[in-house]
Amino acid sequence: MADGEAQFAMASAVGAGSRTGGQRPLVMVAAWWLAVVLGASLAAGCGSGDSPEVAAGPEGTPDPVLVAGREVFIDRCASCHGAGGGGTGDGPGLDADRLREKYAAHDELAAVVAEGRNRMPGFAGLLTADEIAAVLRYVNEVL
Ligand code: HEC
């Protein structure tokens, strides 16, 4: 019985193959779809990490410091603080207003990032002072 089914399946496959014309465009459409779907997911994967983009400034281009800060945030911070800064089980949400109340001076905030605190690792050896300043500007001004 299984043999019979296999033979039937082969016969239909051959039949479909010999009915040329109709088959090939279908394959091309399928390949095209695959390319579109793969392309889209690759672009989404590399590009954003879902952290909000930096909006264009008055000159029509985004502030390069904020763009650099966003890259640092996606690479180093989003895993614990969430792509949008809303927090995860590994790190608290980073709310700009609350941070401004809690840390009077930029230096205090930079020190938390450089030196770490409790379960937050320090980034002094991994990021330059400029990168820390940039990521904090991104947190405060964009997130
Ligand atoms: C491994 C997880 C982890 C990573 C990665 C991480 N953090 Fe944190 N972060 C934490 C935790 C946990 C705290 C809370 C520390 C505490 O006060 O006990 C915290 C606290 C903070 C605070 C202070 C928040 C507050 O309300 O006082 C800031 C600001 C901050 N992180 C920024 C960053 C930045 C910027 C990065 C990337 C350069 C980063 N964090 C990367 C886990 C992380």
PDB file of N, CA and C in Angstrom, residues 4-104:
ATOM      1  N   GLY A   4       2.320   1.678  -3.373  1.00  0.00           N
ATOM      2  CA  GLY A   4       1.354   2.239  -4.311  1.00  0.00           C
ATOM      3  C   GLY A   4       1.292   3.746  -4.176  1.00  0.00           C
ATOM      4  N   GLU A   5       1.289   4.212  -2.935  1.00  0.00           N
ATOM      5  CA  GLU A   5       1.198   5.663  -2.721  1.00  0.00           C
ATOM      6  C   GLU A   5       2.424   6.376  -3.277  1.00  0.00           C
ATOM      7  N   ALA A   6       3.600   5.780  -3.011  1.00  0.00           N
ATOM      8  CA  ALA A   6       4.827   6.401  -3.505  1.00  0.00           C
ATOM      9  C   ALA A   6       4.804   6.479  -5.020  1.00  0.00           C
ATOM     10  N   GLN A   7       4.343   5.391  -5.640  1.00  0.00           N
ATOM     11  CA  GLN A   7       4.305   5.397  -7.097  1.00  0.00           C
ATOM     12  C   GLN A   7       3.355   6.474  -7.595  1.00  0.00           C
ATOM     13  N   PHE A   8       2.239   6.595  -6.910  1.00  0.00           N
ATOM     14  CA  PHE A   8       1.264   7.597  -7.327  1.00  0.00           C
ATOM     15  C   PHE A   8       1.885   8.996  -7.215  1.00  0.00           C
ATOM     16  N   ALA A   9       2.583   9.223  -6.074  1.00  0.00           N
ATOM     17  CA  ALA A   9       3.195  10.529  -5.847  1.00  0.00           C
ATOM     18  C   ALA A   9       4.230  10.831  -6.930  1.00  0.00           C
ATOM     19  N   MET A  10       5.031   9.796  -7.280  1.00  0.00           N
ATOM     20  CA  MET A  10       6.041  10.008  -8.305  1.00  0.00           C
ATOM     21  C   MET A  10       5.384  10.324  -9.640  1.00  0.00           C
ATOM     22  N   ALA A  11       4.329   9.579  -9.932  1.00  0.00           N
ATOM     23  CA  ALA A  11       3.642   9.799 -11.197  1.00  0.00           C
ATOM     24  C   ALA A  11       3.120  11.236 -11.250  1.00  0.00           C
ATOM     25  N   SER A  12       2.565  11.726 -10.146  1.00  0.00           N
ATOM     26  CA  SER A  12       2.030  13.090 -10.194  1.00  0.00           C
ATOM     27  C   SER A  12       3.160  14.112 -10.306  1.00  0.00           C
ATOM     28  N   ALA A  13       4.294  13.802  -9.633  1.00  0.00           N
ATOM     29  CA  ALA A  13       5.411  14.744  -9.702  1.00  0.00           C
ATOM     30  C   ALA A  13       5.913  14.833 -11.136  1.00  0.00           C
ATOM     31  N   VAL A  14       6.067  13.663 -11.774  1.00  0.00           N
ATOM     32  CA  VAL A  14       6.537  13.656 -13.158  1.00  0.00           C
ATOM     33  C   VAL A  14       5.524  14.380 -14.034  1.00  0.00           C
ATOM     34  N   GLY A  15       4.261  14.061 -13.774  1.00  0.00           N
ATOM     35  CA  GLY A  15       3.216  14.707 -14.570  1.00  0.00           C
ATOM     36  C   GLY A  15       3.311  16.220 -14.453  1.00  0.00           C
ATOM     37  N   ALA A  16       3.477  16.689 -13.218  1.00  0.00           N
ATOM     38  CA  ALA A  16       3.533  18.137 -13.000  1.00  0.00           C
ATOM     39  C   ALA A  16       4.746  18.721 -13.696  1.00  0.00           C
ATOM     40  N   GLY A  17       5.891  17.978 -13.623  1.00  0.00           N
ATOM     41  CA  GLY A  17       7.116  18.473 -14.231  1.00  0.00           C
ATOM     42  C   GLY A  17       6.987  18.592 -15.740  1.00  0.00           C
ATOM     43  N   SER A  18       6.326  17.633 -16.352  1.00  0.00           N
ATOM     44  CA  SER A  18       6.267  17.659 -17.814  1.00  0.00           C
ATOM     45  C   SER A  18       5.246  18.685 -18.302  1.00  0.00           C
ATOM     46  N   ARG A  19       4.371  19.093 -17.417  1.00  0.00           N
ATOM     47  CA  ARG A  19       3.443  20.159 -17.812  1.00  0.00           C
ATOM     48  C   ARG A  19       4.197  21.486 -17.664  1.00  0.00           C
ATOM     49  N   THR A  20       5.180  21.699 -18.470  1.00  0.00           N
ATOM     50  CA  THR A  20       6.113  22.837 -18.297  1.00  0.00           C
ATOM     51  C   THR A  20       5.327  24.146 -18.261  1.00  0.00           C
ATOM     52  N   GLY A  21       5.952  25.227 -18.512  1.00  0.00           N
ATOM     53  CA  GLY A  21       5.217  26.491 -18.558  1.00  0.00           C
ATOM     54  C   GLY A  21       4.720  26.889 -17.193  1.00  0.00           C
ATOM     55  N   GLY A  22       3.683  26.224 -16.721  1.00  0.00           N
ATOM     56  CA  GLY A  22       3.048  26.612 -15.465  1.00  0.00           C
ATOM     57  C   GLY A  22       3.963  26.525 -14.260  1.00  0.00           C
ATOM     58  N   GLN A  23       4.942  25.598 -14.266  1.00  0.00           N
ATOM     59  CA  GLN A  23       5.720  25.352 -13.062  1.00  0.00           C
ATOM     60  C   GLN A  23       6.771  26.429 -12.799  1.00  0.00           C
ATOM     61  N   ARG A  24       7.487  26.819 -13.822  1.00  0.00           N
ATOM     62  CA  ARG A  24       8.687  27.623 -13.588  1.00  0.00           C
ATOM     63  C   ARG A  24       8.381  28.985 -12.942  1.00  0.00           C
ATOM     64  N   PRO A  25       7.426  29.728 -13.438  1.00  0.00           N
ATOM     65  CA  PRO A  25       7.145  31.021 -12.795  1.00  0.00           C
ATOM     66  C   PRO A  25       6.827  30.852 -11.315  1.00  0.00           C
ATOM     67  N   LEU A  26       6.150  29.753 -10.976  1.00  0.00           N
ATOM     68  CA  LEU A  26       5.799  29.515  -9.577  1.00  0.00           C
ATOM     69  C   LEU A  26       7.066  29.400  -8.736  1.00  0.00           C
ATOM     70  N   VAL A  27       8.049  28.669  -9.250  1.00  0.00           N
ATOM     71  CA  VAL A  27       9.317  28.510  -8.531  1.00  0.00           C
ATOM     72  C   VAL A  27       9.984  29.872  -8.369  1.00  0.00           C
ATOM     73  N   MET A  28       9.919  30.664  -9.431  1.00  0.00           N
ATOM     74  CA  MET A  28      10.569  31.978  -9.353  1.00  0.00           C
ATOM     75  C   MET A  28       9.866  32.878  -8.342  1.00  0.00           C
ATOM     76  N   VAL A  29       8.553  32.792  -8.312  1.00  0.00           N
ATOM     77  CA  VAL A  29       7.814  33.595  -7.335  1.00  0.00           C
ATOM     78  C   VAL A  29       8.199  33.172  -5.925  1.00  0.00           C
ATOM     79  N   ALA A  30       8.327  31.833  -5.738  1.00  0.00           N
ATOM     80  CA  ALA A  30       8.699  31.332  -4.413  1.00  0.00           C
ATOM     81  C   ALA A  30      10.084  31.835  -4.026  1.00  0.00           C
ATOM     82  N   ALA A  31      11.028  31.794  -4.974  1.00  0.00           N
ATOM     83  CA  ALA A  31      12.393  32.249  -4.696  1.00  0.00           C
ATOM     84  C   ALA A  31      12.397  33.743  -4.371  1.00  0.00           C
ATOM     85  N   TRP A  32      11.585  34.481  -5.104  1.00  0.00           N
ATOM     86  CA  TRP A  32      11.510  35.921  -4.890  1.00  0.00           C
ATOM     87  C   TRP A  32      10.993  36.211  -3.480  1.00  0.00           C
ATOM     88  N   TRP A  33       9.936  35.484  -3.095  1.00  0.00           N
ATOM     89  CA  TRP A  33       9.383  35.663  -1.757  1.00  0.00           C
ATOM     90  C   TRP A  33      10.421  35.361  -0.689  1.00  0.00           C
ATOM     91  N   LEU A  34      11.148  34.265  -0.914  1.00  0.00           N
ATOM     92  CA  LEU A  34      12.156  33.862   0.051  1.00  0.00           C
ATOM     93  C   LEU A  34      13.180  34.992   0.211  1.00  0.00           C
ATOM     94  N   ALA A  35      13.596  35.562  -0.925  1.00  0.00           N
ATOM     95  CA  ALA A  35      14.584  36.642  -0.892  1.00  0.00           C
ATOM     96  C   ALA A  35      14.030  37.842  -0.129  1.00  0.00           C
ATOM     97  N   VAL A  36      12.787  38.173  -0.399  1.00  0.00           N
ATOM     98  CA  VAL A  36      12.180  39.340   0.260  1.00  0.00           C
ATOM     99  C   VAL A  36      12.092  39.104   1.766  1.00  0.00           C
ATOM    100  N   VAL A  37      11.602  37.933   2.139  1.00  0.00           N
ATOM    101  CA  VAL A  37      11.394  37.648   3.560  1.00  0.00           C
ATOM    102  C   VAL A  37      12.736  37.587   4.288  1.00  0.00           C
ATOM    103  N   LEU A  38      13.723  36.893   3.679  1.00  0.00           N
ATOM    104  CA  LEU A  38      15.047  36.808   4.303  1.00  0.00           C
ATOM    105  C   LEU A  38      15.677  38.181   4.400  1.00  0.00           C
ATOM    106  N   GLY A  39      15.592  38.939   3.312  1.00  0.00           N
ATOM    107  CA  GLY A  39      16.186  40.273   3.278  1.00  0.00           C
ATOM    108  C   GLY A  39      15.614  41.142   4.382  1.00  0.00           C
ATOM    109  N   ALA A  40      14.302  41.104   4.523  1.00  0.00           N
ATOM    110  CA  ALA A  40      13.635  41.936   5.525  1.00  0.00           C
ATOM    111  C   ALA A  40      14.085  41.545   6.925  1.00  0.00           C
ATOM    112  N   SER A  41      14.166  40.239   7.192  1.00  0.00           N
ATOM    113  CA  SER A  41      14.495  39.857   8.561  1.00  0.00           C
ATOM    114  C   SER A  41      15.966  40.147   8.842  1.00  0.00           C
ATOM    115  N   LEU A  42      16.831  40.016   7.820  1.00  0.00           N
ATOM    116  CA  LEU A  42      18.239  40.368   8.024  1.00  0.00           C
ATOM    117  C   LEU A  42      18.373  41.851   8.332  1.00  0.00           C
ATOM    118  N   ALA A  43      17.675  42.668   7.549  1.00  0.00           N
ATOM    119  CA  ALA A  43      17.769  44.109   7.752  1.00  0.00           C
ATOM    120  C   ALA A  43      17.314  44.468   9.160  1.00  0.00           C
ATOM    121  N   ALA A  44      16.219  43.866   9.603  1.00  0.00           N
ATOM    122  CA  ALA A  44      15.711  44.159  10.941  1.00  0.00           C
ATOM    123  C   ALA A  44      16.718  43.696  11.982  1.00  0.00           C
ATOM    124  N   GLY A  45      17.334  42.532  11.752  1.00  0.00           N
ATOM    125  CA  GLY A  45      18.261  41.971  12.720  1.00  0.00           C
ATOM    126  C   GLY A  45      19.487  42.837  12.915  1.00  0.00           C
ATOM    127  N   CYS A  46      20.102  43.302  11.816  1.00  0.00           N
ATOM    128  CA  CYS A  46      21.343  44.055  11.958  1.00  0.00           C
ATOM    129  C   CYS A  46      21.071  45.486  12.366  1.00  0.00           C
ATOM    130  N   GLY A  47      20.052  46.062  11.786  1.00  0.00           N
ATOM    131  CA  GLY A  47      19.888  47.501  11.879  1.00  0.00           C
ATOM    132  C   GLY A  47      19.600  48.002  13.261  1.00  0.00           C
ATOM    133  N   SER A  48      18.461  47.700  13.806  1.00  0.00           N
ATOM    134  CA  SER A  48      17.941  48.530  14.865  1.00  0.00           C
ATOM    135  C   SER A  48      18.133  47.965  16.267  1.00  0.00           C
ATOM    136  N   GLY A  49      17.848  46.700  16.458  1.00  0.00           N
ATOM    137  CA  GLY A  49      17.771  46.198  17.817  1.00  0.00           C
ATOM    138  C   GLY A  49      16.585  46.804  18.533  1.00  0.00           C
ATOM    139  N   ASP A  50      15.743  47.504  17.784  1.00  0.00           N
ATOM    140  CA  ASP A  50      14.504  48.094  18.289  1.00  0.00           C
ATOM    141  C   ASP A  50      14.684  49.292  19.209  1.00  0.00           C
ATOM    142  N   SER A  51      15.919  49.701  19.472  1.00  0.00           N
ATOM    143  CA  SER A  51      16.088  50.929  20.240  1.00  0.00           C
ATOM    144  C   SER A  51      15.699  52.102  19.352  1.00  0.00           C
ATOM    145  N   PRO A  52      14.979  53.083  19.899  1.00  0.00           N
ATOM    146  CA  PRO A  52      14.482  54.172  19.052  1.00  0.00           C
ATOM    147  C   PRO A  52      15.599  54.880  18.297  1.00  0.00           C
ATOM    148  N   GLU A  53      15.299  55.203  17.035  1.00  0.00           N
ATOM    149  CA  GLU A  53      16.252  55.937  16.200  1.00  0.00           C
ATOM    150  C   GLU A  53      16.396  57.367  16.722  1.00  0.00           C
ATOM    151  N   VAL A  54      17.538  57.974  16.421  1.00  0.00           N
ATOM    152  CA  VAL A  54      17.753  59.382  16.761  1.00  0.00           C
ATOM    153  C   VAL A  54      17.100  60.240  15.679  1.00  0.00           C
ATOM    154  N   ALA A  55      16.245  61.147  16.072  1.00  0.00           N
ATOM    155  CA  ALA A  55      15.570  61.999  15.098  1.00  0.00           C
ATOM    156  C   ALA A  55      16.551  63.032  14.531  1.00  0.00           C
ATOM    157  N   ALA A  56      16.260  63.505  13.332  1.00  0.00           N
ATOM    158  CA  ALA A  56      17.103  64.517  12.708  1.00  0.00           C
ATOM    159  C   ALA A  56      17.040  65.812  13.505  1.00  0.00           C
ATOM    160  N   GLY A  57      18.163  66.478  13.625  1.00  0.00           N
ATOM    161  CA  GLY A  57      18.227  67.755  14.336  1.00  0.00           C
ATOM    162  C   GLY A  57      17.847  68.906  13.418  1.00  0.00           C
ATOM    163  N   PRO A  58      18.056  70.144  13.882  1.00  0.00           N
ATOM    164  CA  PRO A  58      17.684  71.324  13.095  1.00  0.00           C
ATOM    165  C   PRO A  58      18.381  71.354  11.731  1.00  0.00           C
ATOM    166  N   GLU A  59      19.597  70.798  11.631  1.00  0.00           N
ATOM    167  CA  GLU A  59      20.320  70.833  10.349  1.00  0.00           C
ATOM    168  C   GLU A  59      19.851  69.722   9.424  1.00  0.00           C
ATOM    169  N   GLY A  60      18.895  68.924   9.870  1.00  0.00           N
ATOM    170  CA  GLY A  60      18.366  67.879   8.991  1.00  0.00           C
ATOM    171  C   GLY A  60      19.060  66.543   9.143  1.00  0.00           C
ATOM    172  N   THR A  61      20.117  66.466   9.950  1.00  0.00           N
ATOM    173  CA  THR A  61      20.774  65.178  10.199  1.00  0.00           C
ATOM    174  C   THR A  61      20.763  64.907  11.696  1.00  0.00           C
ATOM    175  N   PRO A  62      20.767  63.638  12.088  1.00  0.00           N
ATOM    176  CA  PRO A  62      20.782  63.330  13.521  1.00  0.00           C
ATOM    177  C   PRO A  62      22.128  63.706  14.138  1.00  0.00           C
ATOM    178  N   ASP A  63      22.107  64.106  15.398  1.00  0.00           N
ATOM    179  CA  ASP A  63      23.329  64.427  16.142  1.00  0.00           C
ATOM    180  C   ASP A  63      24.219  63.172  16.191  1.00  0.00           C
ATOM    181  N   PRO A  64      25.443  63.265  15.640  1.00  0.00           N
ATOM    182  CA  PRO A  64      26.313  62.077  15.582  1.00  0.00           C
ATOM    183  C   PRO A  64      26.649  61.511  16.961  1.00  0.00           C
ATOM    184  N   VAL A  65      26.696  62.365  17.981  1.00  0.00           N
ATOM    185  CA  VAL A  65      26.989  61.859  19.336  1.00  0.00           C
ATOM    186  C   VAL A  65      25.843  60.962  19.804  1.00  0.00           C
ATOM    187  N   LEU A  66      24.611  61.385  19.515  1.00  0.00           N
ATOM    188  CA  LEU A  66      23.457  60.567  19.913  1.00  0.00           C
ATOM    189  C   LEU A  66      23.417  59.261  19.107  1.00  0.00           C
ATOM    190  N   VAL A  67      23.779  59.336  17.839  1.00  0.00           N
ATOM    191  CA  VAL A  67      23.810  58.122  17.011  1.00  0.00           C
ATOM    192  C   VAL A  67      24.843  57.143  17.569  1.00  0.00           C
ATOM    193  N   ALA A  68      26.019  57.671  17.958  1.00  0.00           N
ATOM    194  CA  ALA A  68      27.053  56.819  18.557  1.00  0.00           C
ATOM    195  C   ALA A  68      26.567  56.266  19.893  1.00  0.00           C
ATOM    196  N   GLY A  69      25.879  57.097  20.668  1.00  0.00           N
ATOM    197  CA  GLY A  69      25.346  56.655  21.963  1.00  0.00           C
ATOM    198  C   GLY A  69      24.345  55.535  21.784  1.00  0.00           C
ATOM    199  N   ARG A  70      23.547  55.615  20.714  1.00  0.00           N
ATOM    200  CA  ARG A  70      22.554  54.562  20.453  1.00  0.00           C
ATOM    201  C   ARG A  70      23.252  53.233  20.161  1.00  0.00           C
ATOM    202  N   GLU A  71      24.348  53.307  19.374  1.00  0.00           N
ATOM    203  CA  GLU A  71      25.098  52.079  19.062  1.00  0.00           C
ATOM    204  C   GLU A  71      25.628  51.442  20.352  1.00  0.00           C
ATOM    205  N   VAL A  72      26.196  52.272  21.221  1.00  0.00           N
ATOM    206  CA  VAL A  72      26.720  51.755  22.489  1.00  0.00           C
ATOM    207  C   VAL A  72      25.576  51.131  23.285  1.00  0.00           C
ATOM    208  N   PHE A  73      24.436  51.824  23.318  1.00  0.00           N
ATOM    209  CA  PHE A  73      23.315  51.317  24.106  1.00  0.00           C
ATOM    210  C   PHE A  73      22.874  49.943  23.597  1.00  0.00           C
ATOM    211  N   ILE A  74      22.744  49.822  22.256  1.00  0.00           N
ATOM    212  CA  ILE A  74      22.302  48.550  21.686  1.00  0.00           C
ATOM    213  C   ILE A  74      23.313  47.446  22.011  1.00  0.00           C
ATOM    214  N   ASP A  75      24.619  47.777  21.890  1.00  0.00           N
ATOM    215  CA  ASP A  75      25.667  46.771  22.102  1.00  0.00           C
ATOM    216  C   ASP A  75      25.814  46.382  23.564  1.00  0.00           C
ATOM    217  N   ARG A  76      25.734  47.361  24.469  1.00  0.00           N
ATOM    218  CA  ARG A  76      26.205  47.130  25.840  1.00  0.00           C
ATOM    219  C   ARG A  76      25.119  47.210  26.910  1.00  0.00           C
ATOM    220  N   CYS A  77      24.027  47.836  26.633  1.00  0.00           N
ATOM    221  CA  CYS A  77      23.096  48.145  27.715  1.00  0.00           C
ATOM    222  C   CYS A  77      21.721  47.510  27.520  1.00  0.00           C
ATOM    223  N   ALA A  78      21.302  47.389  26.259  1.00  0.00           N
ATOM    224  CA  ALA A  78      19.922  46.974  25.988  1.00  0.00           C
ATOM    225  C   ALA A  78      19.626  45.576  26.539  1.00  0.00           C
ATOM    226  N   SER A  79      20.640  44.714  26.612  1.00  0.00           N
ATOM    227  CA  SER A  79      20.386  43.349  27.070  1.00  0.00           C
ATOM    228  C   SER A  79      19.809  43.343  28.482  1.00  0.00           C
ATOM    229  N   CYS A  80      20.221  44.283  29.320  1.00  0.00           N
ATOM    230  CA  CYS A  80      19.701  44.341  30.689  1.00  0.00           C
ATOM    231  C   CYS A  80      18.621  45.417  30.856  1.00  0.00           C
ATOM    232  N   HIS A  81      18.800  46.552  30.183  1.00  0.00           N
ATOM    233  CA  HIS A  81      17.877  47.668  30.417  1.00  0.00           C
ATOM    234  C   HIS A  81      16.739  47.719  29.403  1.00  0.00           C
ATOM    235  N   GLY A  82      16.727  46.773  28.440  1.00  0.00           N
ATOM    236  CA  GLY A  82      15.665  46.745  27.439  1.00  0.00           C
ATOM    237  C   GLY A  82      16.003  47.639  26.263  1.00  0.00           C
ATOM    238  N   ALA A  83      15.599  47.204  25.058  1.00  0.00           N
ATOM    239  CA  ALA A  83      15.929  47.965  23.844  1.00  0.00           C
ATOM    240  C   ALA A  83      15.398  49.395  23.942  1.00  0.00           C
ATOM    241  N   GLY A  84      14.229  49.563  24.564  1.00  0.00           N
ATOM    242  CA  GLY A  84      13.645  50.902  24.693  1.00  0.00           C
ATOM    243  C   GLY A  84      13.940  51.520  26.048  1.00  0.00           C
ATOM    244  N   GLY A  85      14.813  50.896  26.845  1.00  0.00           N
ATOM    245  CA  GLY A  85      15.155  51.429  28.158  1.00  0.00           C
ATOM    246  C   GLY A  85      14.086  51.181  29.218  1.00  0.00           C
ATOM    247  N   GLY A  86      13.147  50.291  28.916  1.00  0.00           N
ATOM    248  CA  GLY A  86      12.053  50.040  29.852  1.00  0.00           C
ATOM    249  C   GLY A  86      12.415  49.065  30.969  1.00  0.00           C
ATOM    250  N   GLY A  87      13.622  48.500  30.898  1.00  0.00           N
ATOM    251  CA  GLY A  87      14.051  47.557  31.932  1.00  0.00           C
ATOM    252  C   GLY A  87      13.726  46.119  31.563  1.00  0.00           C
ATOM    253  N   THR A  88      14.457  45.185  32.171  1.00  0.00           N
ATOM    254  CA  THR A  88      14.198  43.745  32.023  1.00  0.00           C
ATOM    255  C   THR A  88      14.411  43.134  33.406  1.00  0.00           C
ATOM    256  N   GLY A  89      14.327  41.835  33.484  1.00  0.00           N
ATOM    257  CA  GLY A  89      14.594  41.159  34.758  1.00  0.00           C
ATOM    258  C   GLY A  89      16.027  41.385  35.229  1.00  0.00           C
ATOM    259  N   ASP A  90      16.920  41.796  34.306  1.00  0.00           N
ATOM    260  CA  ASP A  90      18.334  41.959  34.657  1.00  0.00           C
ATOM    261  C   ASP A  90      18.733  43.397  34.960  1.00  0.00           C
ATOM    262  N   GLY A  91      17.864  44.331  34.704  1.00  0.00           N
ATOM    263  CA  GLY A  91      18.227  45.727  34.960  1.00  0.00           C
ATOM    264  C   GLY A  91      16.977  46.594  35.017  1.00  0.00           C
ATOM    265  N   PRO A  92      17.034  47.691  35.815  1.00  0.00           N
ATOM    266  CA  PRO A  92      15.851  48.547  35.965  1.00  0.00           C
ATOM    267  C   PRO A  92      15.600  49.400  34.724  1.00  0.00           C
ATOM    268  N   GLY A  93      14.405  49.936  34.618  1.00  0.00           N
ATOM    269  CA  GLY A  93      14.093  50.887  33.554  1.00  0.00           C
ATOM    270  C   GLY A  93      14.892  52.166  33.763  1.00  0.00           C
ATOM    271  N   LEU A  94      15.262  52.801  32.662  1.00  0.00           N
ATOM    272  CA  LEU A  94      16.044  54.044  32.761  1.00  0.00           C
ATOM    273  C   LEU A  94      15.147  55.200  32.346  1.00  0.00           C
ATOM    274  N   ASP A  95      14.545  55.841  33.310  1.00  0.00           N
ATOM    275  CA  ASP A  95      13.648  56.949  33.017  1.00  0.00           C
ATOM    276  C   ASP A  95      14.405  58.264  33.184  1.00  0.00           C
ATOM    277  N   ALA A  96      14.446  59.056  32.108  1.00  0.00           N
ATOM    278  CA  ALA A  96      15.295  60.253  32.114  1.00  0.00           C
ATOM    279  C   ALA A  96      14.945  61.200  33.256  1.00  0.00           C
ATOM    280  N   ASP A  97      13.651  61.431  33.483  1.00  0.00           N
ATOM    281  CA  ASP A  97      13.262  62.380  34.535  1.00  0.00           C
ATOM    282  C   ASP A  97      13.699  61.885  35.913  1.00  0.00           C
ATOM    283  N   ARG A  98      13.481  60.592  36.135  1.00  0.00           N
ATOM    284  CA  ARG A  98      13.849  60.028  37.433  1.00  0.00           C
ATOM    285  C   ARG A  98      15.364  60.066  37.621  1.00  0.00           C
ATOM    286  N   LEU A  99      16.103  59.769  36.541  1.00  0.00           N
ATOM    287  CA  LEU A  99      17.567  59.801  36.639  1.00  0.00           C
ATOM    288  C   LEU A  99      18.042  61.211  36.952  1.00  0.00           C
ATOM    289  N   ARG A 100      17.396  62.204  36.347  1.00  0.00           N
ATOM    290  CA  ARG A 100      17.805  63.586  36.573  1.00  0.00           C
ATOM    291  C   ARG A 100      17.571  63.977  38.039  1.00  0.00           C
ATOM    292  N   GLU A 101      16.472  63.488  38.608  1.00  0.00           N
ATOM    293  CA  GLU A 101      16.206  63.769  40.025  1.00  0.00           C
ATOM    294  C   GLU A 101      17.223  63.081  40.926  1.00  0.00           C
ATOM    295  N   LYS A 102      17.529  61.841  40.569  1.00  0.00           N
ATOM    296  CA  LYS A 102      18.350  61.012  41.439  1.00  0.00           C
ATOM    297  C   LYS A 102      19.826  61.401  41.373  1.00  0.00           C
ATOM    298  N   TYR A 103      20.285  61.764  40.192  1.00  0.00           N
ATOM    299  CA  TYR A 103      21.703  62.096  40.009  1.00  0.00           C
ATOM    300  C   TYR A 103      21.801  63.564  39.615  1.00  0.00           C
ATOM    301  N   ALA A 104      22.215  64.372  40.586  1.00  0.00           N
ATOM    302  CA  ALA A 104      22.258  65.811  40.329  1.00  0.00           C
ATOM    303  C   ALA A 104      23.247  66.131  39.214  1.00  0.00           C
TER     304      ALA A 104
END
